[in-house]
Amino acid sequence: MFIGIAGSAAASGYAIIMYEWHCYTMPQFLKMRFGGQRIRIWLAVVNTFLTIVSGISPLSVSLFEIDGYQSITNIYLKSASNHTYEQHGLYGNMSCGFPPDNSFHIFRSVDDPGYPVTGMLFGLTILATDAWCTNQVCVQRSLSAKTLTHAKAGVILAAYLKFLPFVFFVIPGMISRILFPDEIACSDPDACTNICDNAAGCTNIAYPILVNRLLPIGLKGLMMAALLSALMSSLTSNFNSSATLFTMDMYRPCRPKAKEKELMIVSRLWTVVLAGISIAWLPILGVVQGAKFWDYIQSIASYLLPPVVMVFYFGIFWKRTTEVAAFWTMVIGLAIGIIRMGLEWSKSGSPCGSNDPDERFAMVYKVHYLHFAMILAGISTILLICISFVTKPRTKKQNAAIKATYSWKNGSVASIGVLQKGRR
């Protein structure tokens, strides 16, 4: 988040914050409490306070460096490298080296190449549903709550904290471009390669450069501690969740008589495998991420998650949904998403300042990844409905095993939970 959001803000301005503000959350399975290790809970609490305190430092120092927020609105749109200004003055081109004119707008036109309004409202809703309603990493926080009330209180607090990324990451990212335009806003592929080893651009290093060059030694250490704490919290949550799902949902059904010690060993071995896969992915990441790391992450989510979200939606709200329909919707939807992802990775676009033609397929550069998420969600919906109608419906006993709970107060939905009472 430190790197991705700040880098995208340096490149395109305010709109990136919608990825943080466009969130929905749902405490799940809270009547069956699954407690976690106490140390992990305390680490998460300490990490929250550490992140807030450390986030104030770069914001304060950077605002002081440019004489206040008003300077951002006056200077940001002009923040470009000397190479961009030279090319613009000599040939009247290199517009890609400047921030877009709508950088201070969150809602942009439908055909905006970065953050189209339709994609941000509808496509991003799909990604947000997966991240905050079905993601085991987020759900397990709610599972550790003592009561449903505690879980709701934690969710509300987290929602308020979601306002902070705008001032902690977006504003410092934009200021970093203003202060260091020749590096952050480099527009020559060779120069960008020398600066950050990425010919597509160097906006990803906006936050690290700001911290390294403006903060004093003590605050640098605090920022490093916050970064490492956030990284460790994220890694442990992801590895723990994946190991739990693999062990309990895949390994245990194959060996129902496995003892706890065996399950623990399998879980740890799977964590080692995940760590190895993550390390092996780093060289690929360096090739395919492009100039904005955050967009790379969200594009992958747009290609893979819509089928999961639609199966989740219909599994809760439509009793006619069948297991066969859910399975084939997932298989076909993921296959379509992987094809799109492969097409995008097979040919890269032309970086700013390059005379090379854009060799990407038309469906890649003409269809934004958030719009593709909407299309894939529509395809998944059609598949799910059609296959459900031609397959055997669930019995009343199976439908009774799933209970949807709604909590209404002052006309708004406080939470939607799903309680699995028994296995089929």
Coordinates of C-alpha atoms in Angstrom, one line a residue:
M1 CA 0.0 0.0 0.0
F2 CA 2.8 2.4 0.9
I3 CA 4.5 1.8 -2.5
G4 CA 1.5 1.1 -4.7
I5 CA -0.9 3.8 -3.8
A6 CA 1.7 6.5 -3.4
G7 CA 3.2 5.5 -6.8
S8 CA -0.2 5.6 -8.6
A9 CA -0.9 9.0 -6.9
A10 CA 2.4 10.4 -8.2
A11 CA 1.4 9.3 -11.7
S12 CA -2.3 10.1 -11.9
G13 CA -3.5 12.0 -8.8
Y14 CA -6.5 11.6 -6.5
A15 CA -8.5 8.8 -8.2
I16 CA -6.5 6.0 -6.8
I17 CA -8.0 6.6 -3.4
M18 CA -11.2 5.0 -4.6
Y19 CA -9.6 1.6 -4.1
E20 CA -9.4 2.4 -0.4
W21 CA -12.7 4.2 0.0
H22 CA -14.8 1.8 -2.1
C23 CA -15.0 -0.9 0.6
Y24 CA -17.7 -3.1 2.0
T25 CA -17.2 -5.5 4.9
M26 CA -19.1 -8.4 6.4
P27 CA -18.4 -10.2 9.7
Q28 CA -19.0 -13.8 8.9
F29 CA -19.7 -17.0 10.9
L30 CA -19.5 -15.0 14.1
K31 CA -21.7 -17.3 16.1
M32 CA -19.1 -20.0 15.7
R33 CA -16.1 -18.2 17.2
F34 CA -12.7 -19.1 15.9
G35 CA -10.1 -17.5 18.2
G36 CA -6.6 -16.8 16.9
Q37 CA -3.3 -16.6 18.7
R38 CA -3.3 -13.7 21.1
I39 CA 0.1 -12.4 19.9
R40 CA -1.1 -12.0 16.4
I41 CA -4.0 -9.8 17.6
W42 CA -1.7 -7.6 19.6
L43 CA 0.7 -7.3 16.8
A44 CA -2.1 -6.1 14.5
V45 CA -3.1 -3.5 17.1
V46 CA 0.5 -2.3 17.6
N47 CA 1.0 -2.2 13.8
T48 CA -2.1 -0.1 13.4
F49 CA -0.9 2.6 15.8
L50 CA 2.6 2.4 14.4
T51 CA 1.4 2.9 10.9
I52 CA -0.7 5.9 11.8
V53 CA 2.1 7.6 13.7
S54 CA 4.7 6.9 11.1
G55 CA 2.3 8.0 8.3
I56 CA 2.0 11.5 9.8
S57 CA 5.7 12.1 9.5
P58 CA 6.2 12.0 5.7
L59 CA 3.0 14.0 5.3
S60 CA 4.0 16.8 7.6
V61 CA 7.6 17.0 6.4
S62 CA 6.6 17.0 2.7
L63 CA 3.9 19.6 3.1
F64 CA 6.4 21.8 5.0
E65 CA 8.9 21.3 2.1
I66 CA 6.5 22.7 -0.5
D67 CA 4.9 25.4 1.7
G68 CA 1.5 23.7 2.2
Y69 CA -1.3 22.0 0.4
Q70 CA -2.1 24.9 -1.9
S71 CA 1.3 24.3 -3.6
I72 CA 0.1 20.8 -4.7
T73 CA -2.8 22.3 -6.7
N74 CA -0.5 24.9 -8.2
I75 CA 2.5 22.8 -9.1
Y76 CA 1.5 19.2 -9.5
L77 CA 0.1 19.4 -13.1
K78 CA 3.4 21.0 -14.1
S79 CA 5.6 18.5 -12.4
A80 CA 7.6 16.8 -15.2
S81 CA 11.2 15.9 -15.9
N82 CA 13.6 18.2 -17.8
H83 CA 13.6 15.7 -20.6
T84 CA 9.8 16.0 -21.0
Y85 CA 10.0 19.8 -21.0
E86 CA 12.8 19.7 -23.6
Q87 CA 10.8 17.4 -25.9
H88 CA 7.7 19.4 -25.4
G89 CA 9.4 22.6 -26.2
L90 CA 11.2 21.3 -29.3
Y91 CA 8.6 19.1 -30.8
G92 CA 5.4 19.9 -28.9
N93 CA 4.9 16.3 -27.8
M94 CA 5.7 14.1 -24.8
S95 CA 2.3 14.8 -23.1
C96 CA 2.6 11.5 -21.4
G97 CA 5.4 12.9 -19.2
F98 CA 2.9 15.3 -17.5
P99 CA 0.2 14.3 -15.0
P100 CA -3.3 14.0 -16.6
D101 CA -5.4 17.2 -16.5
N102 CA -8.0 15.5 -14.4
S103 CA -5.6 14.5 -11.6
F104 CA -7.6 16.3 -9.0
H105 CA -10.8 14.6 -9.9
I106 CA -11.8 11.2 -8.4
F107 CA -14.7 10.6 -10.8
R108 CA -13.5 10.8 -14.4
S109 CA -14.9 10.1 -17.8
V110 CA -15.9 6.7 -19.0
D111 CA -13.0 6.5 -21.5
D112 CA -10.4 7.6 -19.1
P113 CA -7.3 5.4 -19.6
G114 CA -6.5 5.2 -15.9
Y115 CA -9.6 5.2 -13.8
P116 CA -12.9 5.3 -15.7
V117 CA -15.9 6.3 -13.7
T118 CA -17.9 3.2 -14.7
G119 CA -15.1 0.9 -13.7
M120 CA -14.6 2.7 -10.4
L121 CA -18.3 2.5 -9.5
F122 CA -19.2 -1.0 -10.7
G123 CA -16.0 -2.9 -11.5
L124 CA -14.4 -1.9 -8.3
T125 CA -17.5 -2.9 -6.4
I126 CA -16.8 -6.5 -7.5
L127 CA -13.2 -6.3 -6.3
A128 CA -14.2 -4.7 -3.0
T129 CA -16.8 -7.4 -2.4
D130 CA -14.1 -10.0 -2.7
A131 CA -11.6 -8.2 -0.7
W132 CA -13.8 -7.3 2.3
C133 CA -16.5 -10.0 2.2
T134 CA -14.9 -13.3 1.0
N135 CA -11.2 -12.8 1.7
Q136 CA -10.1 -15.1 4.5
V137 CA -7.4 -12.7 5.4
C138 CA -9.9 -10.0 6.3
V139 CA -12.7 -12.4 7.6
Q140 CA -10.3 -14.0 10.1
R141 CA -10.1 -10.7 12.0
S142 CA -13.8 -10.8 12.6
L143 CA -13.7 -14.5 13.5
S144 CA -11.4 -13.6 16.5
A145 CA -13.9 -11.2 18.0
K146 CA -15.6 -12.2 21.3
T147 CA -19.1 -11.2 20.2
L148 CA -20.9 -9.9 17.1
T149 CA -21.0 -6.5 18.6
H150 CA -17.2 -6.4 19.0
A151 CA -16.8 -7.5 15.4
K152 CA -19.1 -4.7 14.2
A153 CA -17.3 -2.1 16.3
G154 CA -14.0 -3.2 14.8
V155 CA -15.4 -3.0 11.3
I156 CA -16.7 0.5 11.9
L157 CA -13.4 1.6 13.3
A158 CA -11.6 0.1 10.2
A159 CA -14.0 2.0 7.9
Y160 CA -13.1 5.3 9.5
L161 CA -9.4 4.5 9.3
K162 CA -9.8 4.0 5.6
F163 CA -9.9 7.8 5.2
L164 CA -6.3 8.0 6.2
P165 CA -4.6 6.6 3.0
F166 CA -5.6 9.7 1.2
V167 CA -3.4 11.9 3.4
F168 CA -0.8 9.3 4.2
F169 CA -0.1 7.9 0.8
V170 CA -1.9 9.9 -2.0
I171 CA -0.7 13.4 -0.9
P172 CA 2.9 12.3 -0.2
G173 CA 3.0 10.5 -3.5
M174 CA 2.0 13.6 -5.4
I175 CA 4.4 15.8 -3.4
S176 CA 7.2 13.3 -4.2
R177 CA 6.7 13.9 -7.9
I178 CA 6.7 17.7 -7.3
L179 CA 10.0 17.5 -5.4
F180 CA 11.8 14.9 -7.5
P181 CA 10.4 15.2 -11.1
D182 CA 13.5 14.0 -12.9
E183 CA 13.3 10.7 -11.1
I184 CA 9.6 10.1 -10.3
A185 CA 8.3 11.5 -13.6
C186 CA 11.1 10.3 -15.9
S187 CA 9.9 10.0 -19.5
D188 CA 12.9 8.5 -21.2
P189 CA 13.0 4.7 -21.1
D190 CA 16.8 4.6 -20.8
A191 CA 16.8 7.2 -18.0
C192 CA 14.0 5.3 -16.2
T193 CA 16.0 2.1 -16.5
N194 CA 19.0 3.7 -14.9
I195 CA 17.0 5.2 -12.1
C196 CA 14.7 2.3 -11.0
D197 CA 15.4 -0.5 -13.5
N198 CA 12.0 -0.1 -15.0
A199 CA 11.7 1.3 -18.5
A200 CA 7.9 1.9 -18.1
G201 CA 8.4 4.5 -15.4
C202 CA 9.5 5.2 -11.8
T203 CA 6.4 6.3 -10.0
N204 CA 6.6 3.2 -7.8
I205 CA 9.6 4.7 -6.0
A206 CA 7.8 7.9 -5.1
Y207 CA 7.2 7.0 -1.4
P208 CA 10.7 5.4 -0.7
I209 CA 12.5 8.4 -2.2
L210 CA 10.4 10.9 -0.2
V211 CA 11.1 9.0 3.1
N212 CA 14.8 8.5 2.3
R213 CA 15.5 12.1 1.4
L214 CA 13.3 14.2 3.7
L215 CA 13.0 12.3 7.0
P216 CA 15.7 12.5 9.6
I217 CA 17.4 9.3 10.8
G218 CA 15.1 8.5 13.7
L219 CA 11.9 8.9 11.7
K220 CA 13.4 6.8 8.9
G221 CA 13.9 4.0 11.4
L222 CA 10.2 4.4 12.5
M223 CA 9.1 4.3 8.9
M224 CA 11.2 1.2 8.3
A225 CA 9.6 -0.4 11.4
A226 CA 6.1 0.4 10.2
L227 CA 6.9 -1.0 6.7
L228 CA 8.3 -4.2 8.1
S229 CA 5.4 -4.5 10.6
A230 CA 2.9 -4.1 7.8
L231 CA 4.7 -6.5 5.6
M232 CA 5.0 -9.2 8.3
S233 CA 1.3 -8.7 9.2
S234 CA 0.2 -9.1 5.6
L235 CA 2.5 -12.1 4.9
T236 CA 1.5 -14.0 8.1
S237 CA -2.2 -13.4 7.4
N238 CA -2.0 -14.5 3.8
F239 CA 0.2 -17.6 4.6
N240 CA -1.9 -18.5 7.6
S241 CA -5.2 -18.2 5.7
S242 CA -4.0 -20.1 2.7
A243 CA -2.5 -22.9 4.9
T244 CA -5.8 -23.2 6.7
L245 CA -7.8 -23.4 3.6
F246 CA -5.4 -26.0 2.0
T247 CA -5.2 -28.1 5.1
M248 CA -8.9 -28.1 6.2
D249 CA -10.6 -28.0 2.8
M250 CA -8.3 -30.0 0.6
Y251 CA -6.0 -32.2 2.7
R252 CA -8.4 -33.2 5.5
P253 CA -11.2 -34.4 3.2
C254 CA -8.6 -36.7 1.6
R255 CA -7.4 -38.0 5.0
P256 CA -10.4 -37.6 7.4
K257 CA -8.6 -39.6 10.1
A258 CA -5.5 -37.4 10.1
K259 CA -4.4 -36.3 13.6
E260 CA -3.8 -32.7 14.7
K261 CA 0.0 -33.1 14.5
E262 CA -0.2 -34.3 10.9
L263 CA -2.4 -31.4 10.0
M264 CA 0.0 -29.0 11.7
I265 CA 2.9 -30.4 9.7
V266 CA 1.0 -30.2 6.4
S267 CA 0.0 -26.7 7.2
R268 CA 3.6 -25.6 7.8
L269 CA 4.9 -27.4 4.7
W270 CA 2.3 -25.7 2.6
T271 CA 3.5 -22.3 4.1
V272 CA 7.0 -23.1 2.9
V273 CA 5.7 -23.9 -0.5
L274 CA 3.9 -20.6 -0.7
A275 CA 7.0 -18.7 0.4
G276 CA 8.9 -20.5 -2.4
I277 CA 6.3 -19.6 -5.0
S278 CA 6.3 -16.0 -3.8
I279 CA 10.1 -15.8 -4.2
A280 CA 10.0 -17.4 -7.7
W281 CA 7.4 -14.9 -8.8
L282 CA 9.6 -11.9 -8.2
P283 CA 11.5 -12.0 -11.5
I284 CA 8.1 -12.3 -13.4
L285 CA 6.8 -9.4 -11.3
G286 CA 9.7 -7.2 -12.4
V287 CA 8.8 -7.8 -16.1
V288 CA 5.0 -7.5 -16.1
Q289 CA 4.2 -4.9 -13.4
G290 CA 4.6 -1.8 -15.7
A291 CA 4.9 1.7 -14.3
K292 CA 2.2 1.4 -11.6
F293 CA 2.5 -1.5 -9.3
W294 CA -0.9 -0.9 -7.7
D295 CA -2.7 -1.2 -11.1
Y296 CA -0.9 -4.4 -11.8
I297 CA -2.3 -5.9 -8.6
Q298 CA -5.8 -4.7 -9.3
S299 CA -5.7 -5.9 -12.9
I300 CA -4.9 -9.5 -11.7
A301 CA -7.8 -9.3 -9.3
S302 CA -10.1 -8.1 -12.1
Y303 CA -9.2 -11.2 -14.2
L304 CA -9.6 -13.8 -11.5
L305 CA -12.1 -12.7 -8.9
P306 CA -15.4 -11.8 -10.6
P307 CA -16.5 -15.5 -10.9
V308 CA -15.8 -16.0 -7.2
V309 CA -17.8 -13.0 -6.2
M310 CA -20.8 -13.9 -8.4
V311 CA -20.9 -17.4 -7.0
F312 CA -20.8 -15.9 -3.5
Y313 CA -23.6 -13.4 -4.3
F314 CA -25.9 -16.0 -5.8
G315 CA -25.1 -18.6 -3.1
I316 CA -26.4 -16.3 -0.5
F317 CA -29.4 -14.6 -2.2
W318 CA -30.7 -17.2 -4.7
K319 CA -31.7 -20.6 -3.3
R320 CA -32.0 -22.1 -6.8
T321 CA -28.2 -21.9 -7.2
T322 CA -26.7 -25.4 -7.6
E323 CA -23.3 -26.8 -6.7
V324 CA -22.8 -27.9 -10.3
A325 CA -23.5 -24.4 -11.6
A326 CA -21.1 -22.8 -9.1
F327 CA -18.3 -25.2 -10.0
W328 CA -18.6 -24.7 -13.8
T329 CA -19.0 -20.9 -13.4
M330 CA -15.8 -20.8 -11.5
V331 CA -14.0 -23.0 -14.0
I332 CA -15.2 -21.2 -17.1
G333 CA -14.9 -17.8 -15.6
L334 CA -11.4 -18.3 -14.4
A335 CA -10.4 -19.7 -17.8
I336 CA -11.6 -16.5 -19.5
G337 CA -9.8 -14.4 -17.0
I338 CA -6.5 -16.3 -17.4
I339 CA -6.8 -15.9 -21.2
R340 CA -7.1 -12.1 -20.8
M341 CA -4.2 -12.0 -18.4
G342 CA -2.1 -14.1 -20.8
L343 CA -2.9 -11.7 -23.7
E344 CA -1.9 -8.7 -21.6
W345 CA 1.4 -10.2 -20.4
S346 CA 2.4 -11.6 -23.8
K347 CA 2.9 -8.1 -25.3
S348 CA 3.8 -5.0 -23.5
G349 CA 2.7 -1.5 -24.4
S350 CA 5.0 1.3 -25.6
P351 CA 6.5 3.2 -22.6
C352 CA 6.4 7.0 -22.4
G353 CA 9.2 8.5 -24.6
S354 CA 9.5 5.4 -26.8
N355 CA 8.9 5.4 -30.5
D356 CA 8.1 1.7 -30.5
P357 CA 4.5 0.9 -31.7
D358 CA 2.0 -0.5 -29.2
E359 CA 1.8 -4.2 -30.0
R360 CA -0.8 -5.1 -27.4
F361 CA -4.0 -6.8 -28.5
A362 CA -7.0 -4.5 -29.0
M363 CA -9.1 -6.1 -26.3
V364 CA -6.2 -5.4 -23.9
Y365 CA -5.7 -1.6 -24.4
K366 CA -9.3 -0.8 -25.5
V367 CA -11.0 -2.6 -22.6
H368 CA -9.9 -1.4 -19.2
Y369 CA -9.4 -4.1 -16.6
L370 CA -12.2 -2.8 -14.4
H371 CA -14.5 -2.9 -17.4
F372 CA -13.4 -6.4 -18.1
A373 CA -14.3 -7.3 -14.5
M374 CA -17.8 -6.1 -15.2
I375 CA -18.0 -8.1 -18.4
L376 CA -16.6 -11.2 -16.7
A377 CA -19.1 -10.8 -13.8
G378 CA -21.9 -10.6 -16.4
I379 CA -20.7 -13.8 -18.1
S380 CA -20.4 -15.5 -14.8
T381 CA -24.0 -14.5 -13.9
I382 CA -25.4 -15.8 -17.1
L383 CA -23.5 -19.1 -16.7
L384 CA -24.6 -19.5 -13.1
I385 CA -28.3 -18.9 -13.8
C386 CA -28.4 -21.1 -17.0
I387 CA -26.6 -24.0 -15.5
S388 CA -28.6 -23.8 -12.3
F389 CA -31.9 -24.1 -14.2
V390 CA -30.7 -27.2 -16.1
T391 CA -29.3 -29.0 -13.0
K392 CA -31.0 -30.6 -10.0
P393 CA -31.9 -27.9 -7.4
R394 CA -30.9 -28.1 -3.8
T395 CA -33.2 -29.8 -1.4
K396 CA -35.0 -28.0 1.4
K397 CA -32.7 -29.6 3.9
Q398 CA -29.7 -28.3 2.1
N399 CA -31.1 -24.7 1.9
A400 CA -32.0 -24.9 5.6
A401 CA -28.3 -25.4 6.3
I402 CA -27.6 -21.8 5.2
K403 CA -29.1 -18.9 7.1
A404 CA -28.7 -15.4 6.0
T405 CA -28.8 -12.8 8.8
Y406 CA -29.6 -9.2 8.4
S407 CA -29.1 -6.4 10.9
W408 CA -31.0 -3.2 10.2
K409 CA -30.7 0.1 12.1
N410 CA -31.8 3.5 11.1
G411 CA -32.6 2.2 7.6
S412 CA -29.1 1.0 6.8
V413 CA -27.7 -2.5 6.7
A414 CA -25.3 -3.0 9.5
S415 CA -24.1 -6.4 8.5
I416 CA -24.9 -9.4 6.4
G417 CA -23.6 -12.7 7.7
V418 CA -23.7 -16.3 6.5
L419 CA -23.9 -19.1 9.1
Q420 CA -23.2 -22.6 8.0
K421 CA -25.0 -24.8 10.4
G422 CA -23.9 -28.1 9.0
R423 CA -22.2 -29.9 6.2
R424 CA -24.1 -31.8 3.6

